[in-house]
XYZ file of C-alpha atoms in Angstrom:
720
model
C -1.674 25.957 27.044
C -1.773 25.251 23.411
C 2.029 25.699 23.161
C 2.138 22.707 26.146
C 0.005 20.797 24.513
C 2.204 20.628 21.777
C 5.426 19.686 23.690
C 3.963 17.205 25.354
C 2.800 15.355 22.409
C 6.154 15.708 21.236
C 7.461 13.665 23.811
C 4.859 11.235 23.929
C 4.993 10.236 20.225
C 7.718 9.025 18.052
C 7.355 11.711 14.980
C 10.875 11.829 13.604
C 13.957 9.798 12.672
C 17.488 10.906 12.030
C 19.203 7.675 11.537
C 22.764 7.756 10.597
C 21.732 7.024 6.971
C 22.202 8.389 3.569
C 25.920 9.671 2.856
C 28.128 8.944 -0.241
C 30.319 11.197 1.619
C 30.998 9.469 4.753
C 35.017 9.337 3.810
C 35.017 12.989 2.928
C 34.477 14.256 6.361
C 36.023 12.312 9.670
C 34.806 14.339 12.533
C 36.145 13.549 15.833
C 33.341 12.813 18.464
C 35.153 14.683 21.019
C 34.666 18.942 20.934
C 38.176 19.572 20.968
C 38.893 18.313 17.210
C 42.384 18.041 16.427
C 43.002 19.953 13.292
C 45.115 17.582 11.751
C 42.795 14.307 11.991
C 39.798 16.149 10.082
C 39.310 15.480 6.419
C 37.805 18.051 4.464
C 36.679 17.641 0.679
C 38.534 21.256 0.216
C 38.634 21.887 -3.946
C 40.923 18.899 -5.111
C 39.120 15.897 -3.477
C 39.752 14.249 0.133
C 42.497 16.111 2.006
C 43.421 16.853 6.024
C 42.573 20.099 7.300
C 46.461 20.817 7.874
C 47.026 20.036 4.322
C 44.364 22.613 2.549
C 45.718 26.069 1.766
C 42.388 27.531 1.840
C 40.848 28.178 5.376
C 38.177 25.491 5.775
C 35.774 24.713 8.648
C 33.667 21.649 9.521
C 30.773 22.129 12.317
C 29.581 18.731 13.440
C 25.974 17.481 14.356
C 27.485 17.667 18.034
C 27.889 21.363 17.865
C 24.328 22.139 16.157
C 22.553 20.025 18.482
C 23.767 22.156 21.353
C 22.638 24.973 19.483
C 18.715 26.547 19.327
C 18.232 27.518 15.400
C 15.253 27.584 13.168
C 16.872 26.936 10.007
C 20.188 25.338 8.401
C 22.135 28.702 7.929
C 21.023 29.950 11.508
C 22.632 26.789 12.985
C 26.217 27.897 11.536
C 25.892 31.679 11.313
C 27.885 32.035 14.586
C 31.158 30.232 13.173
C 34.021 32.649 12.813
C 33.861 34.292 9.381
C 30.138 33.388 8.864
C 26.799 35.546 9.414
C 23.510 35.399 7.966
C 21.143 37.880 6.287
C 17.584 37.458 7.976
C 14.016 38.104 7.579
C 12.164 37.023 10.506
C 12.007 33.589 11.986
C 12.047 31.375 9.238
C 14.312 32.871 6.374
C 18.318 32.960 6.552
C 20.895 33.624 3.611
C 24.458 32.586 4.211
C 27.006 35.716 4.356
C 30.857 34.742 4.195
C 33.019 37.613 5.177
C 30.999 40.378 3.970
C 29.934 38.784 0.729
C 26.418 36.606 0.083
C 23.535 36.382 -2.273
C 24.725 34.886 -5.279
C 28.258 35.166 -4.209
C 27.898 32.166 -1.959
C 27.216 28.503 -3.419
C 25.579 26.315 -1.156
C 25.653 22.898 -1.725
C 23.407 20.004 -0.611
C 22.888 16.386 -1.719
C 26.354 17.234 -3.595
C 24.608 19.707 -5.982
C 24.563 23.362 -5.881
C 21.072 24.455 -4.383
C 19.162 26.829 -6.717
C 16.154 28.440 -5.349
C 16.258 32.199 -6.709
C 19.130 33.404 -4.321
C 19.039 36.804 -5.864
C 15.864 37.912 -3.605
C 16.421 39.489 -0.362
C 13.592 37.061 1.517
C 14.762 34.053 -0.599
C 16.277 31.505 2.110
C 17.658 28.160 1.265
C 15.011 25.285 0.641
C 16.765 22.369 3.048
C 15.697 20.360 5.621
C 18.157 21.029 8.566
C 17.309 17.605 10.132
C 18.866 15.938 7.443
C 22.299 17.234 7.624
C 24.888 15.783 9.570
C 27.928 18.026 9.223
C 28.598 21.196 7.504
C 31.889 22.608 5.399
C 32.614 25.937 4.847
C 35.457 26.909 2.415
C 36.240 30.400 2.830
C 37.327 32.384 -0.183
C 36.859 32.033 -3.875
C 36.026 28.477 -4.728
C 35.391 29.231 -8.812
C 37.695 26.648 -9.287
C 35.777 23.802 -8.345
C 32.169 25.597 -8.409
C 32.012 27.809 -11.456
C 30.332 30.856 -11.242
C 28.843 32.670 -7.923
C 31.429 31.034 -5.948
C 33.050 34.109 -5.163
C 32.677 34.607 -1.532
C 32.934 30.720 -0.848
C 30.949 27.490 -0.360
C 28.764 26.111 1.996
C 28.604 21.863 1.748
C 25.827 20.253 3.457
C 26.869 16.645 4.225
C 24.027 14.454 4.401
C 23.836 11.572 6.971
C 26.049 8.979 6.491
C 25.759 5.127 4.820
C 24.957 2.602 6.826
C 27.577 -0.363 7.018
C 26.139 -3.471 5.008
C 23.338 -5.598 6.584
C 22.670 -2.639 8.899
C 19.398 -1.001 9.917
C 18.946 1.817 11.883
C 15.663 4.487 12.785
C 15.649 7.092 15.477
C 13.062 9.609 16.467
C 13.825 13.388 17.072
C 11.658 16.426 18.555
C 11.991 19.556 19.571
C 10.358 22.599 21.161
C 11.444 25.867 21.775
C 9.312 28.611 24.114
C 9.739 31.961 22.444
C 8.178 31.292 19.287
C 6.119 28.000 20.310
C 8.604 26.459 17.584
C 7.964 22.473 17.469
C 9.460 20.305 15.243
C 9.837 16.635 14.615
C 11.830 14.404 11.836
C 11.057 10.867 11.367
C 14.219 8.905 9.410
C 14.655 5.318 8.830
C 17.479 3.679 6.566
C 19.105 0.304 6.092
C 21.734 -1.679 3.929
C 20.892 -5.265 2.283
C 23.434 -7.081 0.213
C 24.873 -3.828 -0.805
C 21.577 -1.769 -1.556
C 21.167 1.201 0.492
C 17.849 2.542 1.109
C 16.847 5.411 3.516
C 13.887 7.942 3.935
C 13.051 11.042 6.163
C 10.132 13.299 6.968
C 10.316 16.427 8.859
C 8.040 19.179 10.039
C 8.662 22.420 11.614
C 6.262 25.149 12.674
C 6.241 28.031 14.733
C 4.348 31.550 15.475
C 5.197 35.006 15.981
C 8.685 35.304 17.682
C 8.856 37.516 20.470
C 10.895 40.270 22.122
C 10.612 43.035 24.687
C 10.537 45.997 22.684
C 7.937 45.025 19.978
C 6.299 42.221 21.546
C 5.037 39.203 19.234
C 6.245 40.115 15.608
C 3.499 39.943 13.480
C 4.089 37.936 10.011
C 7.074 35.883 11.320
C 5.578 32.741 11.876
C 6.567 29.856 9.494
C 5.390 25.968 8.650
C 8.241 23.541 7.110
C 7.479 20.338 5.632
C 9.983 17.849 4.003
C 10.363 14.510 2.724
C 13.192 12.606 1.475
C 14.207 9.030 0.001
C 17.463 7.348 -1.223
C 17.897 4.083 -3.234
C 21.340 3.216 -3.712
C 23.580 0.280 -4.729
C 27.509 -0.408 -4.018
C 29.292 -2.964 -5.903
C 33.014 -3.352 -6.317
C 32.483 -1.625 -9.521
C 31.448 1.546 -7.539
C 28.125 2.668 -6.650
C 25.045 4.159 -8.059
C 22.977 6.625 -5.824
C 19.500 8.337 -6.088
C 17.851 11.097 -4.046
C 14.578 12.322 -3.993
C 13.885 15.183 -2.055
C 10.256 17.564 -1.789
C 10.685 20.849 0.664
C 7.738 23.287 1.467
C 7.696 26.504 3.247
C 5.221 28.934 4.046
C 6.588 31.879 5.972
C 4.656 35.004 6.681
C 6.306 38.376 5.769
C 6.698 41.118 8.233
C 5.921 44.256 6.998
C 6.287 46.148 10.198
C 3.134 48.733 9.615
C 2.102 49.805 13.316
C -1.165 51.606 14.882
C 0.159 55.257 15.182
C -0.950 55.955 18.390
C -0.546 52.579 20.115
C 2.297 51.265 18.318
C 0.846 47.743 18.170
C 1.255 46.112 14.522
C -1.521 46.506 12.376
C -2.982 43.533 9.576
C -5.146 44.039 6.549
C -8.571 43.486 6.784
C -11.609 44.060 4.296
C -14.190 46.502 5.032
C -17.444 46.582 3.164
C -15.126 45.447 0.203
C -12.750 48.032 0.563
C -8.968 47.297 2.122
C -8.086 48.559 5.735
C -6.269 47.926 8.820
C -6.794 47.096 12.115
C -4.868 46.202 15.460
C -3.501 42.560 15.711
C -5.637 40.183 17.968
C -3.701 37.865 20.308
C -5.078 35.001 17.700
C -3.431 36.843 14.857
C 0.160 36.494 16.826
C -0.234 33.297 18.228
C -1.476 31.600 15.230
C 0.344 28.542 13.831
C -1.277 29.676 10.017
C -0.509 32.515 7.872
C -1.968 35.456 7.704
C -1.070 38.575 4.914
C 1.273 38.600 3.415
C 2.998 35.610 2.848
C 5.480 33.368 0.402
C 4.578 29.407 -0.434
C 7.911 27.890 -1.729
C 8.030 24.493 -3.066
C 11.194 22.848 -4.122
C 11.626 19.474 -6.011
C 15.232 17.831 -6.637
C 16.255 14.690 -7.724
C 20.170 13.811 -7.846
C 21.646 10.953 -9.419
C 25.101 10.293 -7.830
C 27.280 7.259 -9.572
C 31.240 6.385 -8.921
C 32.851 4.338 -11.314
C 35.763 2.759 -10.181
C 38.379 2.366 -13.255
C 41.550 1.013 -12.301
C 43.276 3.132 -9.906
C 41.363 6.039 -10.990
C 37.488 6.562 -10.272
C 34.782 8.580 -12.469
C 32.321 10.447 -10.660
C 28.937 11.657 -12.500
C 26.288 13.307 -10.984
C 23.059 14.639 -12.509
C 20.215 16.742 -10.791
C 17.075 18.206 -11.439
C 15.343 20.945 -9.592
C 12.200 22.596 -9.774
C 11.701 25.617 -7.592
C 8.151 27.398 -7.376
C 7.727 30.716 -5.407
C 4.651 32.302 -4.649
C 3.880 35.631 -2.838
C 0.367 36.120 -1.562
C -0.210 40.023 -0.616
C -3.955 41.163 -1.920
C -6.534 40.751 0.807
C -9.103 40.887 -1.728
C -7.579 37.986 -3.533
C -6.095 35.995 -0.669
C -5.724 32.821 -2.738
C -3.974 34.470 -5.479
C -0.634 34.830 -5.940
C 1.096 38.248 -7.205
C 4.268 37.435 -8.026
C 4.816 33.926 -8.790
C 8.630 32.400 -10.357
C 8.963 28.938 -11.649
C 12.566 27.970 -11.685
C 13.488 24.587 -13.423
C 17.303 23.582 -12.908
C 19.303 20.850 -14.501
C 22.859 20.627 -12.714
C 25.568 17.995 -14.228
C 29.215 17.587 -12.760
C 31.363 15.017 -14.425
C 34.877 14.724 -13.209
C 37.696 11.784 -12.979
C 40.312 11.358 -10.242
C 43.257 10.317 -12.266
C 45.658 7.230 -10.775
C 48.597 8.712 -8.825
C 51.189 9.919 -11.463
C 54.540 10.281 -9.661
C 53.282 11.570 -6.327
C 50.709 14.129 -7.862
C 46.764 13.763 -7.474
C 45.234 15.033 -10.085
C 41.440 15.715 -11.454
C 39.881 16.761 -14.230
C 36.271 17.048 -15.497
C 33.552 19.612 -16.491
C 30.482 20.785 -14.915
C 27.412 23.396 -15.006
C 23.843 23.725 -15.533
C 20.813 24.556 -17.502
C 18.024 26.928 -16.156
C 14.658 28.185 -17.280
C 12.489 30.657 -15.274
C 8.901 31.547 -16.015
C 6.678 34.219 -14.428
C 3.048 32.459 -13.673
C 1.788 35.426 -11.554
C 0.106 38.893 -12.465
C 3.261 40.779 -10.980
C 6.467 40.841 -12.478
C 9.991 41.643 -11.461
C 12.547 40.042 -13.426
C 12.154 38.244 -16.964
C 11.278 35.223 -18.046
C 14.809 33.874 -19.105
C 17.165 30.988 -20.254
C 20.506 30.146 -19.052
C 23.002 27.707 -19.730
C 26.767 27.333 -18.475
C 29.665 25.105 -18.636
C 32.870 24.809 -17.168
C 36.179 22.646 -17.825
C 38.470 22.375 -14.643
C 41.676 20.376 -13.490
C 43.255 20.296 -10.431
C 46.509 18.707 -8.975
C 48.030 18.356 -5.505
C 51.186 16.830 -4.120
C 53.100 16.382 -1.029
C 56.818 17.291 -0.809
C 57.382 15.698 2.896
C 55.923 18.432 5.067
C 55.136 20.846 2.369
C 51.849 20.034 0.480
C 50.810 22.397 -3.386
C 47.947 22.372 -4.610
C 46.011 24.294 -7.251
C 44.416 24.353 -10.656
C 42.506 25.995 -13.372
C 38.973 26.457 -14.720
C 37.488 28.113 -17.912
C 33.646 28.708 -17.679
C 30.925 30.379 -20.256
C 27.452 31.356 -19.128
C 24.911 32.139 -21.875
C 21.579 33.740 -20.928
C 18.680 34.917 -22.908
C 15.842 37.066 -21.319
C 12.789 36.952 -23.120
C 10.895 40.005 -23.866
C 7.623 40.864 -22.362
C 4.357 43.444 -23.939
C 2.317 44.268 -20.902
C -0.934 46.538 -22.206
C 0.913 47.694 -24.692
C 4.199 48.782 -23.335
C 7.104 46.697 -23.281
C 7.663 45.317 -19.908
C 11.218 43.400 -20.435
C 13.448 43.768 -23.066
C 14.890 40.971 -24.945
C 18.693 40.328 -24.629
C 21.443 37.731 -24.942
C 24.813 37.732 -23.122
C 27.807 35.757 -22.851
C 30.181 36.045 -19.519
C 33.316 33.762 -19.669
C 36.011 33.443 -16.975
C 39.238 32.122 -16.671
C 40.110 31.288 -12.900
C 42.646 29.244 -10.762
C 44.449 29.162 -7.423
C 47.317 27.958 -6.414
C 48.207 27.204 -2.434
C 50.947 25.796 -0.286
C 50.678 24.533 3.464
C 53.707 23.285 5.166
C 53.715 21.258 8.218
C 56.243 22.911 10.390
C 56.066 20.428 13.075
C 53.317 17.878 13.992
C 52.045 21.284 16.343
C 52.527 23.727 13.804
C 51.187 24.285 9.968
C 51.391 27.480 7.958
C 49.356 28.179 4.827
C 49.141 30.665 1.953
C 46.786 30.710 -0.969
C 46.208 32.836 -3.889
C 42.689 32.319 -5.917
C 40.984 34.274 -8.394
C 37.083 34.104 -8.343
C 34.685 34.294 -10.955
C 30.736 35.445 -11.222
C 28.249 36.342 -14.227
C 25.783 38.784 -12.958
C 22.241 37.247 -12.053
C 19.043 37.934 -14.083
C 18.140 40.337 -11.291
C 21.235 42.758 -11.688
C 20.532 42.127 -15.751
C 16.827 42.905 -16.227
C 14.860 43.317 -13.378
C 12.236 46.030 -13.344
C 9.436 46.573 -11.169
C 8.615 46.585 -7.485
C 10.388 44.402 -4.985
C 7.778 44.036 -2.147
C 10.686 42.263 -0.280
C 12.929 45.699 -0.440
C 10.079 48.520 -0.733
C 12.095 49.669 -3.946
C 11.504 49.583 -7.683
C 14.494 47.829 -9.213
C 15.870 48.400 -12.657
C 18.215 45.968 -14.358
C 21.300 46.836 -16.231
C 21.667 44.520 -19.110
C 25.065 45.740 -19.866
C 26.853 44.998 -16.570
C 30.154 42.891 -16.923
C 31.055 40.035 -14.771
C 32.923 40.236 -11.382
C 36.063 39.020 -10.907
C 38.220 38.515 -7.768
C 41.586 38.427 -6.615
C 42.325 37.087 -2.791
C 45.364 36.361 -0.566
C 44.872 34.222 2.113
C 47.586 33.771 5.022
C 47.098 31.584 7.913
C 48.578 29.002 10.468
C 47.714 27.015 13.404
C 49.003 25.981 16.028
C 47.686 22.201 18.365
C 48.658 20.714 21.649
C 47.076 18.866 24.273
C 46.487 22.281 26.020
C 46.309 25.159 23.448
C 44.766 25.571 19.761
C 45.427 28.730 17.839
C 44.225 29.580 14.308
C 44.694 32.726 12.268
C 43.095 33.343 9.072
C 43.970 36.703 7.130
C 42.580 37.757 3.589
C 42.771 40.500 1.397
C 39.868 40.087 -1.598
C 39.753 42.881 -4.196
C 37.027 42.711 -6.743
C 36.604 44.416 -10.182
C 33.013 45.290 -11.606
C 31.566 44.734 -8.041
C 27.798 45.176 -8.627
C 25.873 46.897 -6.492
C 22.166 49.119 -6.678
C 22.355 52.491 -6.254
C 19.132 55.150 -5.713
C 18.116 57.296 -9.224
C 17.977 60.901 -8.227
C 14.942 61.050 -10.699
C 12.193 58.622 -11.721
C 12.143 57.723 -15.491
C 9.281 58.403 -17.136
C 6.429 55.560 -17.883
C 6.965 53.709 -14.934
C 4.753 53.418 -11.947
C 6.654 53.107 -8.752
C 3.722 52.648 -6.305
C 5.388 55.229 -4.221
C 8.801 53.385 -3.931
C 12.312 54.863 -4.509
C 13.820 53.749 -7.578
C 17.391 51.807 -7.460
C 19.314 50.314 -10.831
C 22.502 48.443 -10.638
C 25.839 49.331 -11.461
C 29.363 48.273 -10.858
C 32.327 49.677 -9.347
C 35.708 48.139 -7.558
C 35.718 46.941 -4.005
C 38.165 45.631 -1.461
C 37.593 43.741 1.332
C 40.132 42.738 4.052
C 40.259 41.274 7.771
C 40.215 37.734 9.206
C 39.608 35.607 12.174
C 41.247 34.236 15.049
C 40.722 31.461 17.112
C 42.292 30.477 20.666
C 41.324 27.318 22.417
C 42.385 26.204 25.670
C 42.005 23.202 27.230
C 43.409 22.784 30.648
C 41.854 19.187 31.147
C 40.476 17.211 29.123
C 36.748 17.885 30.158
C 37.242 21.562 29.686
C 37.580 23.134 26.364
C 37.524 27.174 26.485
C 37.224 29.354 23.186
C 37.111 32.429 21.696
C 37.376 33.705 18.311
C 37.211 37.195 16.683
C 36.079 37.992 13.130
C 36.504 41.006 11.632
C 35.608 42.215 7.691
C 36.410 45.893 6.556
C 34.353 45.877 3.184
C 34.752 49.491 1.006
C 33.759 50.490 -2.418
C 36.451 52.178 -4.157
C 36.581 55.734 -5.600
C 33.479 56.245 -4.003
C 32.205 59.543 -1.864
C 32.066 58.617 2.070
C 28.242 57.705 2.408
C 28.622 54.884 -0.177
C 31.994 53.970 0.276
C 30.974 50.793 2.486
C 29.328 47.612 1.061
C 26.051 47.307 2.504
C 25.068 44.094 4.524
C 28.605 44.067 5.794
C 28.940 42.108 9.362
C 29.684 44.053 12.633
C 33.054 42.668 14.370
C 32.315 39.828 16.579
C 33.677 37.961 19.349
C 32.615 34.826 20.424
C 33.627 32.896 23.888
C 32.636 29.533 24.524
C 33.337 27.179 27.250
C 32.397 23.686 27.315
C 32.425 21.268 30.021
C 32.282 17.557 30.221
C 30.960 16.324 33.677
C 31.331 13.343 35.746
C 27.189 12.201 36.140
C 26.018 11.750 39.182
C 24.052 8.517 37.855
C 24.901 5.646 35.816
C 21.834 5.914 33.399
C 23.166 9.423 32.260
C 26.724 9.335 30.017
C 28.353 12.387 27.960
C 27.042 14.830 30.254
C 27.942 18.164 29.239
C 27.437 21.822 29.634
C 27.964 24.722 26.817
C 28.000 28.251 28.076
C 28.545 30.928 24.996
C 28.764 34.554 25.000
C 28.209 36.141 21.742
C 29.158 40.309 21.552
C 28.650 42.414 18.386
C 30.359 45.295 18.212
C 29.281 48.565 17.047
C 29.210 48.723 13.134
C 30.213 52.240 12.329
C 30.861 51.127 8.489
C 27.534 51.254 6.705
C 26.025 52.037 3.537
C 24.763 55.608 4.077
C 23.752 57.006 0.810
C 19.851 57.512 0.448
C 19.592 56.121 4.348
C 20.166 52.562 2.793
C 21.852 51.355 6.375
C 22.214 53.265 9.338
C 24.606 52.619 12.137
C 24.286 49.699 14.431
C 24.974 49.571 18.117
C 27.090 46.880 19.995
C 25.102 44.013 21.932
C 25.803 40.917 23.793
C 23.517 37.816 24.350
C 24.383 35.080 26.748
C 23.434 31.299 25.955
C 23.330 27.873 27.778
C 23.104 24.275 27.018
C 23.013 21.145 28.924
C 23.150 17.713 26.851
C 23.254 14.027 27.719
C 23.017 10.675 26.583
C 20.545 8.415 28.432
C 21.280 4.576 28.948
C 19.196 1.860 29.839
C 19.650 -1.622 30.537
C 23.178 -0.906 29.154
C 21.733 0.801 25.750
C 21.309 3.808 24.437
C 18.117 5.233 24.639
C 17.870 9.053 24.074
C 19.870 12.473 23.666
C 18.059 14.846 25.608
C 19.463 18.506 25.322
C 17.947 21.709 26.790
C 18.613 24.950 25.789
C 18.615 28.630 26.643
C 19.268 31.593 24.238
C 19.654 35.191 25.087
C 19.246 34.523 28.459
C 19.143 38.021 29.759
C 16.562 39.042 27.217
C 18.670 41.520 25.591
C 16.656 43.409 22.927
C 18.853 43.982 19.863
C 18.744 44.353 15.770
C 21.637 42.391 13.984
C 23.249 44.700 11.518
C 22.280 42.149 8.997
C 18.594 41.818 9.577
C 16.508 43.415 7.004
C 13.758 44.267 9.858
C 15.833 46.959 11.231
C 14.468 49.213 8.623
C 11.033 48.773 9.376
C 8.514 51.496 10.147
C 9.113 53.278 13.360
C 7.021 52.916 16.467
C 5.742 56.383 17.734
C 4.890 54.902 20.761
C 8.829 53.882 21.812
C 10.485 56.105 18.693
C 12.334 53.104 17.711
C 12.736 52.273 14.156
C 12.340 48.609 12.675
C 11.728 45.415 14.354
C 13.975 43.817 16.888
C 15.385 40.113 16.856
C 13.963 37.379 18.914
C 14.168 37.470 22.647
C 14.875 35.146 25.543
C 14.287 31.658 24.614
C 14.105 28.360 26.413
C 14.119 24.803 24.266
C 14.305 21.087 24.677
C 15.868 18.376 22.180
C 15.270 15.039 22.688
C 16.517 11.916 20.089
C 15.275 8.546 20.533
C 16.562 5.594 18.468
C 14.330 2.964 17.572
C 16.654 0.343 16.020
């Protein structure tokens, strides 16, 4: 009854706004409303400025708002993880990390509000602190993008574009809400925006909450609930000299942590309790499983961000200057004796800066030059320690150029980066917990690529890129139990930076009947950083019963690609099939440690989109989307020390029905009905961290399974 009550409230009260409101990048992404996107008409930001997708040598994808509207998801990474070449590392229902072509964590840069998102990306159970309701489209660059984004963009970049700025003299507001049955997920978003006399303004408030999700093997999964809140605002000025936009945002997430501990006899999940002042365990009650509040353990994440985005027109050129401040506070609560005292507490301050100049066109060449980087300071505020306090400063200088020679489009550039990191010493109970050290990492990167429009329907592309990634603080200096991984982790302050050399080849054909895309890549990484288990426990450390892992480096090779075939025999029918594959190995390693951990399984996705003629006048743009996602068996896994196991194949089916509702000739609402995992398939994704939880003695199955059958409804109502 409680779920039904929340659903009725969500339909009755105008509690969300997703107005077409707040983006300075409206000229950067131009997406057709029709789902059959014509490749030549899609404009992307790429690495060297705005360009049509057919003219870019790198493989780039754009996921529009309509596609996200037709999916059931719990966070922004979940919304795009089914795209070709894209996956996610998940921890329960609310935490997802992007993976591009087999590489994730600090090897993928997420850009939001035009700055890179910084929130302790090295952690396994650390997600992306972004309100999905404020994202209008997602641009995904697959391949080394260090040329434009510096260190960490080794695998690629995920650019989250905000809602577009409104035209002068207009105002808009919208109410949207959603309910999903499996976890009782309920969300709403309120947004209003306008432009008066060249002054832009906008605000948004969103909230999302869910109790534990369920599947047919585990029932409700204790600790998978979460509660999310987000508030953002915008104030800007547009004049003949350029524009100045200030964005402020606050994001709060309180996710439970799934430990997977079970009663030995019944297989039911157990929770910690206090009995006569001593910690004990009891079987979780139905209230524990259906509550929207948090149990123990859990996290609390607060992320504050301010971005000043300025553009100045200087003759035929333009100067863009972006400065941002981010504050990320991450707390973990795990002791039942002191539920309000955080054990691990990390405070991260980040200042981002990016200044670049778009020169006037010189003999047909489009040239951009600039500098960019960030300053960071991280502090420990809790009673437990995993990484040391540190200061970081990096700076990069780059130049890119591009020119068209008839049907041929050449682009590329060079960048030099330097990152300095200073780790602070910590003495704990007379023992040195963290050693002071300072390191400098430098890298020269670049890319050169060619796109050739053979005919208006056929495009070929090739790109050669060199990427760079400096080791993160966890890899360099960690020394403690990482609760999320059930490991004692030790850093290695002597690690060298990673360098990658990637070759991309691809092509596409597009006609009124057929669209075909092929993208192939080979990526060679030197000094690839990974953790390995130590055979002996070093003296003087308390591992709390956990195995000890230390970071080391070697060489890696990743190869694979994506294929897309879309058939649209009639304008109203689009039948799309995609296949993604990556083979990721560590070179010169024995068989059990040959394959890289968290390598996504080969995946085939089939999607049928049908636009229907509405039987009534008040229903317009009626469409049905049916999808099949088949993840093949993953036999290539990191087997050393039983770190990973093979994952069986599985197939899930989804369905959505959406329509615009018109009243009195005006658009009154958009309604979408969703059905995900229709046949209630019990499965474990190879990239799910919960796959390696405790064994259920009742069933003999190890770990926790992913979410089962789920139905949902989304409603969006424009107010103005």
